[in-house]
Coordinates of C-alpha atoms in Angstrom, one line a residue:
M190 CA 5.6 47.3 -7.9
K191 CA 3.1 44.8 -6.6
Y192 CA 1.5 42.5 -9.3
T193 CA -1.7 40.7 -8.7
E194 CA -2.0 37.0 -9.4
Y195 CA -4.1 37.8 -12.4
E196 CA -1.5 40.1 -13.8
K197 CA 1.3 37.6 -13.2
K198 CA -0.6 34.9 -15.0
T199 CA -1.5 37.2 -17.9
L200 CA 2.1 38.5 -18.2
G201 CA 3.5 35.0 -18.2
N202 CA 1.2 34.1 -21.1
L203 CA 2.1 37.3 -22.9
F204 CA 5.8 36.6 -22.6
R205 CA 5.3 33.2 -24.2
Y206 CA 3.2 34.8 -27.0
L207 CA 5.8 37.5 -27.7
R208 CA 8.7 35.0 -27.6
N209 CA 7.0 32.7 -30.1
K210 CA 5.8 35.6 -32.3
N211 CA 9.2 37.2 -32.5
E212 CA 11.0 33.7 -32.7
L213 CA 13.2 34.7 -29.8
L214 CA 15.5 32.3 -27.8
I215 CA 15.0 32.5 -24.0
S216 CA 18.7 33.5 -23.7
D217 CA 17.9 36.6 -25.9
I218 CA 15.2 37.6 -23.5
I219 CA 16.5 37.0 -20.0
D220 CA 20.0 38.8 -20.4
Q221 CA 21.1 38.4 -16.7
I222 CA 17.5 39.1 -15.5
C223 CA 16.9 35.6 -14.3
S224 CA 17.8 32.0 -15.0
E225 CA 16.2 30.0 -17.9
K226 CA 14.4 27.8 -15.4
T227 CA 12.9 30.8 -13.6
Y228 CA 11.8 32.3 -16.8
R229 CA 10.0 29.1 -17.9
E230 CA 8.2 29.2 -14.5
I231 CA 7.3 32.8 -15.1
E232 CA 5.7 31.9 -18.4
K233 CA 3.7 29.1 -16.6
G234 CA 2.5 31.6 -13.9
I235 CA 4.4 29.8 -11.1
I236 CA 6.8 32.5 -9.9
K237 CA 5.5 34.6 -7.1
K238 CA 8.3 37.2 -6.8
D239 CA 7.6 40.6 -8.4
K240 CA 11.2 41.6 -9.2
Y241 CA 11.5 39.9 -12.6
Y242 CA 8.4 41.2 -14.3
E243 CA 9.3 44.8 -14.9
E244 CA 12.7 44.0 -16.3
L245 CA 11.2 41.3 -18.6
I246 CA 8.6 43.7 -19.8
H247 CA 11.3 46.2 -20.8
S248 CA 13.3 43.3 -22.4
F249 CA 10.3 42.8 -24.7
G250 CA 10.3 46.5 -25.5
Y251 CA 7.2 47.6 -23.6
T252 CA 6.3 49.6 -20.5
Y253 CA 3.8 48.6 -17.8
Q254 CA 0.4 49.9 -16.9
S255 CA -2.0 48.2 -14.5
L256 CA -4.0 45.6 -16.3
N257 CA -6.9 46.2 -13.9
E258 CA -7.4 49.6 -15.4
L259 CA -7.8 48.0 -18.9
K260 CA -10.4 45.6 -17.5
E261 CA -12.3 48.5 -16.0
W262 CA -12.3 50.4 -19.3
L263 CA -13.4 47.4 -21.2
N264 CA -16.3 46.9 -18.7
T265 CA -17.5 50.5 -19.5
F266 CA -16.7 50.5 -23.3
M267 CA -17.8 47.1 -24.5
P268 CA -21.6 47.0 -23.8
S269 CA -22.4 50.0 -26.0
F270 CA -19.7 49.1 -28.6
Y271 CA -21.1 45.5 -28.9
H272 CA -24.6 46.9 -29.4
A273 CA -23.4 49.3 -32.1
C274 CA -21.7 46.4 -34.0
D275 CA -24.7 44.0 -33.4
Y276 CA -27.0 46.6 -35.0
M277 CA -24.3 47.8 -37.5
D278 CA -25.1 51.3 -36.3
E279 CA -22.5 53.2 -38.4
K280 CA -22.8 56.5 -36.6
A281 CA -22.4 54.8 -33.1
I282 CA -19.5 52.7 -34.5
S283 CA -17.7 55.8 -35.6
N284 CA -18.2 57.4 -32.2
H285 CA -16.7 54.3 -30.5
Y286 CA -13.8 54.3 -33.0
K287 CA -12.8 57.8 -31.8
Q288 CA -13.3 56.7 -28.1
Q289 CA -10.9 53.8 -28.3
K290 CA -8.4 55.7 -30.4
D291 CA -8.3 58.4 -27.7
Y292 CA -8.0 55.8 -25.0
F293 CA -5.1 53.9 -26.5
S294 CA -3.3 56.9 -28.0
D295 CA -0.8 57.2 -25.1
K296 CA -0.8 53.5 -24.1
K297 CA 0.4 51.7 -27.2
D298 CA 3.8 51.1 -25.7
S299 CA 2.3 49.3 -22.7
I300 CA 2.2 45.6 -22.7
L301 CA -1.3 44.1 -23.4
Y302 CA -2.7 47.6 -24.1
H303 CA -0.7 47.4 -27.4
Q304 CA -2.2 44.0 -28.2
Y305 CA -5.8 45.1 -27.4
S306 CA -5.3 48.2 -29.5
L307 CA -4.4 45.8 -32.4
L308 CA -7.5 43.7 -31.8
F309 CA -9.7 46.8 -31.9
D310 CA -7.9 47.9 -35.2
Y311 CA -9.0 44.6 -36.7
L312 CA -12.6 45.0 -35.5
F313 CA -12.9 48.5 -36.9
R314 CA -11.3 47.3 -40.1
Y315 CA -14.6 45.4 -40.7
Y316 CA -17.3 47.2 -38.7
K317 CA -16.2 50.7 -39.7
Y318 CA -14.3 50.4 -43.0
D319 CA -16.1 47.3 -44.6
R320 CA -12.7 45.6 -45.1
Y321 CA -11.9 41.9 -44.4
L322 CA -8.8 40.6 -42.6
T323 CA -5.9 38.6 -44.2
A324 CA -5.0 35.1 -43.2
D325 CA -2.1 36.3 -41.1
E326 CA -4.3 38.7 -39.2
I327 CA -6.8 36.0 -38.5
R328 CA -4.0 33.8 -37.2
E329 CA -2.9 36.8 -35.0
I330 CA -6.4 37.1 -33.5
L331 CA -6.7 33.4 -32.8
T332 CA -3.4 33.6 -30.8
L333 CA -4.4 36.8 -29.0
L334 CA -7.8 35.4 -28.0
E335 CA -6.0 33.7 -25.1
F336 CA -5.8 37.1 -23.5
V337 CA -9.4 38.2 -24.1
E338 CA -11.8 37.7 -21.2
D339 CA -14.7 39.9 -22.2
E340 CA -17.2 37.5 -23.9
S341 CA -18.8 40.2 -26.1
L342 CA -15.4 41.1 -27.5
K343 CA -14.7 37.5 -28.2
V344 CA -18.0 37.2 -30.1
L345 CA -17.2 40.2 -32.3
L346 CA -13.7 38.9 -33.0
I347 CA -15.1 35.5 -34.0
E348 CA -17.5 37.2 -36.4
V349 CA -14.9 39.2 -38.1
M350 CA -12.6 36.2 -38.5
D351 CA -15.4 34.0 -39.8
L352 CA -16.7 36.6 -42.3
S353 CA -13.1 37.4 -43.4
N354 CA -12.3 33.8 -44.0
W355 CA -15.5 33.0 -45.9
N356 CA -15.4 36.1 -48.1
E357 CA -11.7 36.8 -48.5
V358 CA -9.2 34.2 -47.4
C359 CA -11.0 30.9 -48.2
D360 CA -8.7 28.8 -46.0
Q361 CA -10.3 25.7 -44.7
Q362 CA -7.7 25.1 -42.0
L363 CA -8.5 28.5 -40.6
A364 CA -12.2 27.8 -40.9
Q365 CA -11.8 24.7 -38.7
L366 CA -9.9 26.7 -36.1
I367 CA -12.7 29.3 -36.0
F368 CA -15.4 26.6 -36.0
D369 CA -13.8 25.2 -32.8
L370 CA -14.6 28.5 -31.1
L371 CA -18.3 28.2 -31.7
D372 CA -20.5 26.9 -28.9
E373 CA -23.5 24.7 -29.9
D374 CA -25.5 25.6 -26.8
C375 CA -24.8 29.4 -27.0
T376 CA -27.8 31.7 -27.0
N377 CA -25.8 34.7 -28.3
T378 CA -27.5 35.5 -31.6
I379 CA -24.3 36.3 -33.4
I380 CA -22.7 33.0 -32.4
M381 CA -26.0 31.2 -33.3
Y382 CA -25.7 32.6 -36.8
H383 CA -22.1 31.5 -37.3
Y384 CA -22.7 28.1 -35.7
S385 CA -25.5 27.5 -38.1
L386 CA -23.3 28.4 -41.0
K387 CA -20.9 25.8 -39.8
K388 CA -23.7 23.2 -39.8
E389 CA -24.6 24.2 -43.3
Y390 CA -21.0 23.8 -44.4
D391 CA -21.0 20.3 -42.7
Y392 CA -24.0 19.4 -44.8
E393 CA -26.3 19.2 -41.8
I394 CA -28.7 21.3 -43.8
F395 CA -31.9 20.8 -41.9
Q396 CA -30.3 21.4 -38.5
S397 CA -28.8 24.5 -39.9
L398 CA -32.2 25.7 -41.2
K399 CA -33.8 24.9 -37.8
I400 CA -31.2 27.1 -36.0
F401 CA -31.7 29.9 -38.5
E402 CA -35.4 29.8 -38.2
N403 CA -35.1 29.8 -34.4
L404 CA -32.8 32.8 -34.8
R405 CA -35.4 34.5 -37.1
D406 CA -38.1 34.0 -34.3
I407 CA -35.8 35.5 -31.7
L408 CA -35.0 38.5 -33.9
K409 CA -38.6 39.0 -34.8
N410 CA -39.2 40.7 -31.4
T411 CA -36.3 43.1 -31.8
D412 CA -35.7 46.2 -34.0
N413 CA -32.4 44.8 -35.3
D414 CA -33.0 45.0 -39.0
Y415 CA -29.4 44.3 -39.9
R416 CA -29.4 40.8 -38.2
K417 CA -32.9 40.1 -39.5
C418 CA -31.8 40.7 -43.0
R419 CA -28.7 38.6 -42.7
T420 CA -30.7 35.7 -41.3
E421 CA -33.1 36.0 -44.2
I422 CA -30.2 35.7 -46.6
A423 CA -28.9 32.6 -44.8
I424 CA -32.4 31.0 -44.9
F425 CA -32.6 31.8 -48.6
N426 CA -29.3 30.1 -49.3
I427 CA -30.5 26.9 -47.6
I428 CA -34.0 26.9 -49.2
D429 CA -32.2 27.4 -52.4
S430 CA -30.8 23.9 -52.1
F431 CA -34.2 22.0 -52.2
E432 CA -36.9 24.5 -53.0
V433 CA -35.4 26.3 -56.0
D434 CA -38.7 27.8 -57.2
K435 CA -39.6 29.2 -53.9
A436 CA -36.0 30.7 -53.5
E437 CA -36.2 32.3 -56.9
N438 CA -39.8 33.4 -57.2
E439 CA -40.5 34.4 -53.6
M440 CA -37.3 35.0 -51.7
I441 CA -35.2 36.8 -54.4
P442 CA -37.9 39.5 -54.9
E443 CA -38.1 40.0 -51.2
L444 CA -34.3 40.2 -50.9
L445 CA -34.2 42.8 -53.7
R446 CA -36.8 44.8 -51.8
L447 CA -34.6 44.6 -48.7
A448 CA -31.6 45.7 -50.7
K449 CA -33.2 49.0 -51.3
S450 CA -34.2 49.5 -47.6
K451 CA -32.7 52.6 -46.0
K452 CA -32.4 50.7 -42.7
I453 CA -29.5 48.4 -43.8
P454 CA -25.9 49.4 -44.4
R455 CA -24.3 49.4 -47.9
K456 CA -22.3 46.3 -47.1
L457 CA -25.4 44.3 -46.6
E458 CA -26.9 45.5 -49.9
I459 CA -23.6 44.2 -51.5
S460 CA -24.1 40.9 -49.8
I461 CA -27.7 40.5 -51.1
Y462 CA -26.5 40.9 -54.7
F463 CA -23.7 38.5 -54.1
N464 CA -26.0 35.8 -52.7
I465 CA -28.5 36.2 -55.5
A466 CA -25.6 35.9 -58.0
S467 CA -24.6 32.7 -56.2
H468 CA -28.0 31.3 -56.7
F469 CA -27.7 31.7 -60.5
Y470 CA -24.1 30.5 -60.4
H471 CA -24.4 27.3 -58.2
V472 CA -28.0 26.3 -58.6
K473 CA -29.2 27.5 -62.1
H474 CA -25.7 27.5 -63.8
D475 CA -27.0 30.7 -65.4
Y476 CA -23.6 32.3 -65.7
K477 CA -24.9 35.4 -67.5
T478 CA -27.4 36.3 -64.8
A479 CA -24.8 35.4 -62.1
Y480 CA -22.2 37.6 -63.9
D481 CA -24.7 40.6 -63.9
Y482 CA -25.3 40.3 -60.1
Y483 CA -21.6 39.6 -59.2
S484 CA -20.8 42.7 -61.4
L485 CA -23.3 44.8 -59.4
S486 CA -21.9 43.6 -56.1
F487 CA -18.3 44.2 -57.3
K488 CA -19.1 47.6 -58.7
M489 CA -20.2 48.7 -55.2
D490 CA -17.0 47.4 -53.6
N491 CA -14.1 46.5 -56.0
S492 CA -11.9 45.3 -53.2
L493 CA -13.9 42.0 -52.7
K494 CA -11.6 39.3 -53.9
T495 CA -14.1 36.5 -53.5
T496 CA -16.6 38.3 -55.7
L497 CA -13.8 38.9 -58.3
L498 CA -13.0 35.2 -58.2
Y499 CA -16.6 34.3 -59.1
L500 CA -16.6 37.0 -61.8
C501 CA -13.6 35.5 -63.3
S502 CA -15.2 32.0 -63.4
C503 CA -18.3 33.5 -65.0
C504 CA -16.2 35.2 -67.6
R505 CA -14.5 31.9 -68.5
E506 CA -17.8 30.1 -68.8
L507 CA -19.2 32.8 -71.0
G508 CA -16.1 33.4 -73.1
Y509 CA -15.7 37.0 -71.9
E510 CA -12.4 38.7 -71.3
L511 CA -11.2 38.5 -67.7
P512 CA -11.8 41.7 -65.6
N513 CA -9.2 44.4 -65.8
E514 CA -9.4 44.7 -62.0
L515 CA -7.2 41.7 -61.8
N516 CA -4.3 44.0 -62.5
N517 CA -5.0 45.9 -59.3
F518 CA -4.4 42.9 -56.9
K519 CA -0.8 42.3 -55.9
E520 CA -0.9 41.3 -52.2
N521 CA -2.9 39.1 -49.8
I522 CA -4.6 37.2 -52.6
S523 CA -5.7 33.6 -52.5
Q524 CA -4.0 31.0 -54.8
Y525 CA -7.4 30.6 -56.5
L526 CA -7.4 34.2 -57.6
E527 CA -3.7 34.1 -58.4
Y528 CA -4.6 31.5 -61.1
F529 CA -6.8 34.0 -63.0
I530 CA -4.2 36.8 -62.5
R531 CA -1.6 34.6 -64.2
M532 CA -4.0 33.9 -67.0
K533 CA -4.7 37.6 -67.4
K534 CA -1.0 38.2 -67.7
G535 CA -0.8 35.7 -70.5
A536 CA 0.6 32.5 -68.9
D537 CA 0.6 29.6 -71.4
Y538 CA -1.8 26.7 -71.0
K539 CA 0.8 24.2 -69.8
A540 CA 1.9 26.6 -67.0
L541 CA -1.7 27.1 -65.9
E542 CA -2.3 23.3 -65.9
D543 CA 0.8 23.0 -63.8
F544 CA -0.4 25.7 -61.4
I545 CA -3.7 23.8 -60.9
M546 CA -2.1 20.4 -60.4
H547 CA 0.6 21.6 -58.0
N548 CA -0.3 24.8 -56.3
L549 CA -4.1 24.6 -56.2
I550 CA -4.3 20.9 -55.3
D551 CA -2.5 21.7 -52.0
L552 CA -5.5 24.0 -51.2
L553 CA -8.2 22.0 -52.7
K554 CA -7.5 18.9 -50.6
F555 CA -8.9 20.9 -47.6
E556 CA -12.2 21.5 -49.4
K557 CA -14.8 19.0 -48.4
H558 CA -17.2 19.7 -51.2
Y559 CA -17.2 19.7 -55.0
E560 CA -18.9 23.1 -55.1
P561 CA -17.5 25.7 -55.6
F562 CA -13.7 25.3 -55.9
W563 CA -13.2 21.7 -57.0
K564 CA -15.8 22.2 -59.7
M565 CA -14.5 25.6 -60.7
F566 CA -11.0 24.3 -61.4
E567 CA -12.2 21.1 -63.0
S568 CA -14.0 23.3 -65.4
E569 CA -10.7 25.4 -65.9
L570 CA -8.8 22.1 -66.5
N571 CA -11.4 21.1 -69.1
H572 CA -10.8 24.4 -70.9
L573 CA -7.0 24.0 -70.8
V574 CA -6.8 20.3 -71.8
S575 CA -9.1 21.0 -74.8
E576 CA -6.1 23.0 -76.1
T577 CA -3.1 20.9 -74.8
R578 CA -4.8 17.5 -75.3
D579 CA -3.3 16.3 -72.1
Y580 CA -6.6 14.6 -71.0
S581 CA -4.7 12.4 -68.4
L582 CA -4.7 15.5 -66.1
L583 CA -8.4 15.4 -65.8
H584 CA -8.3 11.7 -64.8
T585 CA -5.6 12.6 -62.2
Y586 CA -7.6 15.5 -60.9
R587 CA -10.7 13.4 -60.4
A588 CA -8.7 10.6 -58.8
I589 CA -7.4 13.1 -56.2
M590 CA -10.9 14.3 -55.6
K591 CA -11.9 10.7 -54.9
K592 CA -8.9 10.2 -52.7
Y593 CA -9.9 13.1 -50.5
K594 CA -13.6 11.9 -50.4
V595 CA -14.9 15.2 -51.8
V596 CA -18.7 15.4 -51.4
I597 CA -20.4 15.8 -54.9

């Protein structure tokens, strides 16, 4: 079999990826196929001879199918699939789901086809099934991006990773890795949106607002109601930081009107309620109204762990019982939510203090800002030490915040 230079380079990178992923020694792979030196050169894309590749592919447990065929299929499939996801056209997304399932059904044993099939599974997890990825799945995508050449596919993967991390995983190390993929000069509207979110996170508020307003102007001339609505939510969240009255009296009524629009998907309606709740939680400290909107959002989708986390915090501020839904979460939860699960199960005050000061501090040190998590667990610590009388923990907690230069 004759392999093109592109195929050899791609296969070499794939071999390295599979070796690292499966924690294999080179000696476990080559098994009389070639020398270790030759194998290392294959991974680097140096070897020109064809004879080793097929045997190495089998050594990793795969078969081979021309990668050029995959490129041709992607060139045909991706334009319409990207459009469906950009507009969140649920019917079109379902049609594309069936198309890619049919295409990959007899190819999942083929090297690279298997990995692309996995990437599409992750995309449809969000765009079709309204579910976010886990931290491990985000890491998997970050590694597999090396093999993705189609720019529109990269954009969709970046969006799903970023949204999953913000709404489910809450890992600042992963956030930085995703930020590194965003291009400041990109004119792609999806990347513009996520780049502006990054600017907002970095406290470059007015630059973020400028990008969002530019994006709103671009979208104004389109029929993409889904992206228009998401951009309005983003602008609301920024305006909320310095024009609270405008945000509450002008923008919230408009967002509630949009929430009832037949033109936006259910997941966006859920997002609107979540963002209104966050206004009352972060800005107004009106935990009762925040609780009502978080509850509305969570009722529509009770798999949303970030929403449940905020619900728990509101319950604690209001003196309510923690939600019974905490009993349903056993896997893929953040340590932040684990704290409330332990509380729900009856952990004593000292054990909960210890969990904050040891387990959660390791996560909190990656949070740049006091809101929401440093503040959330400072409040929790306040509740706990009022019972244990170990007020020194609060002093230690605040000293750690100072050490990591948390922005208050």
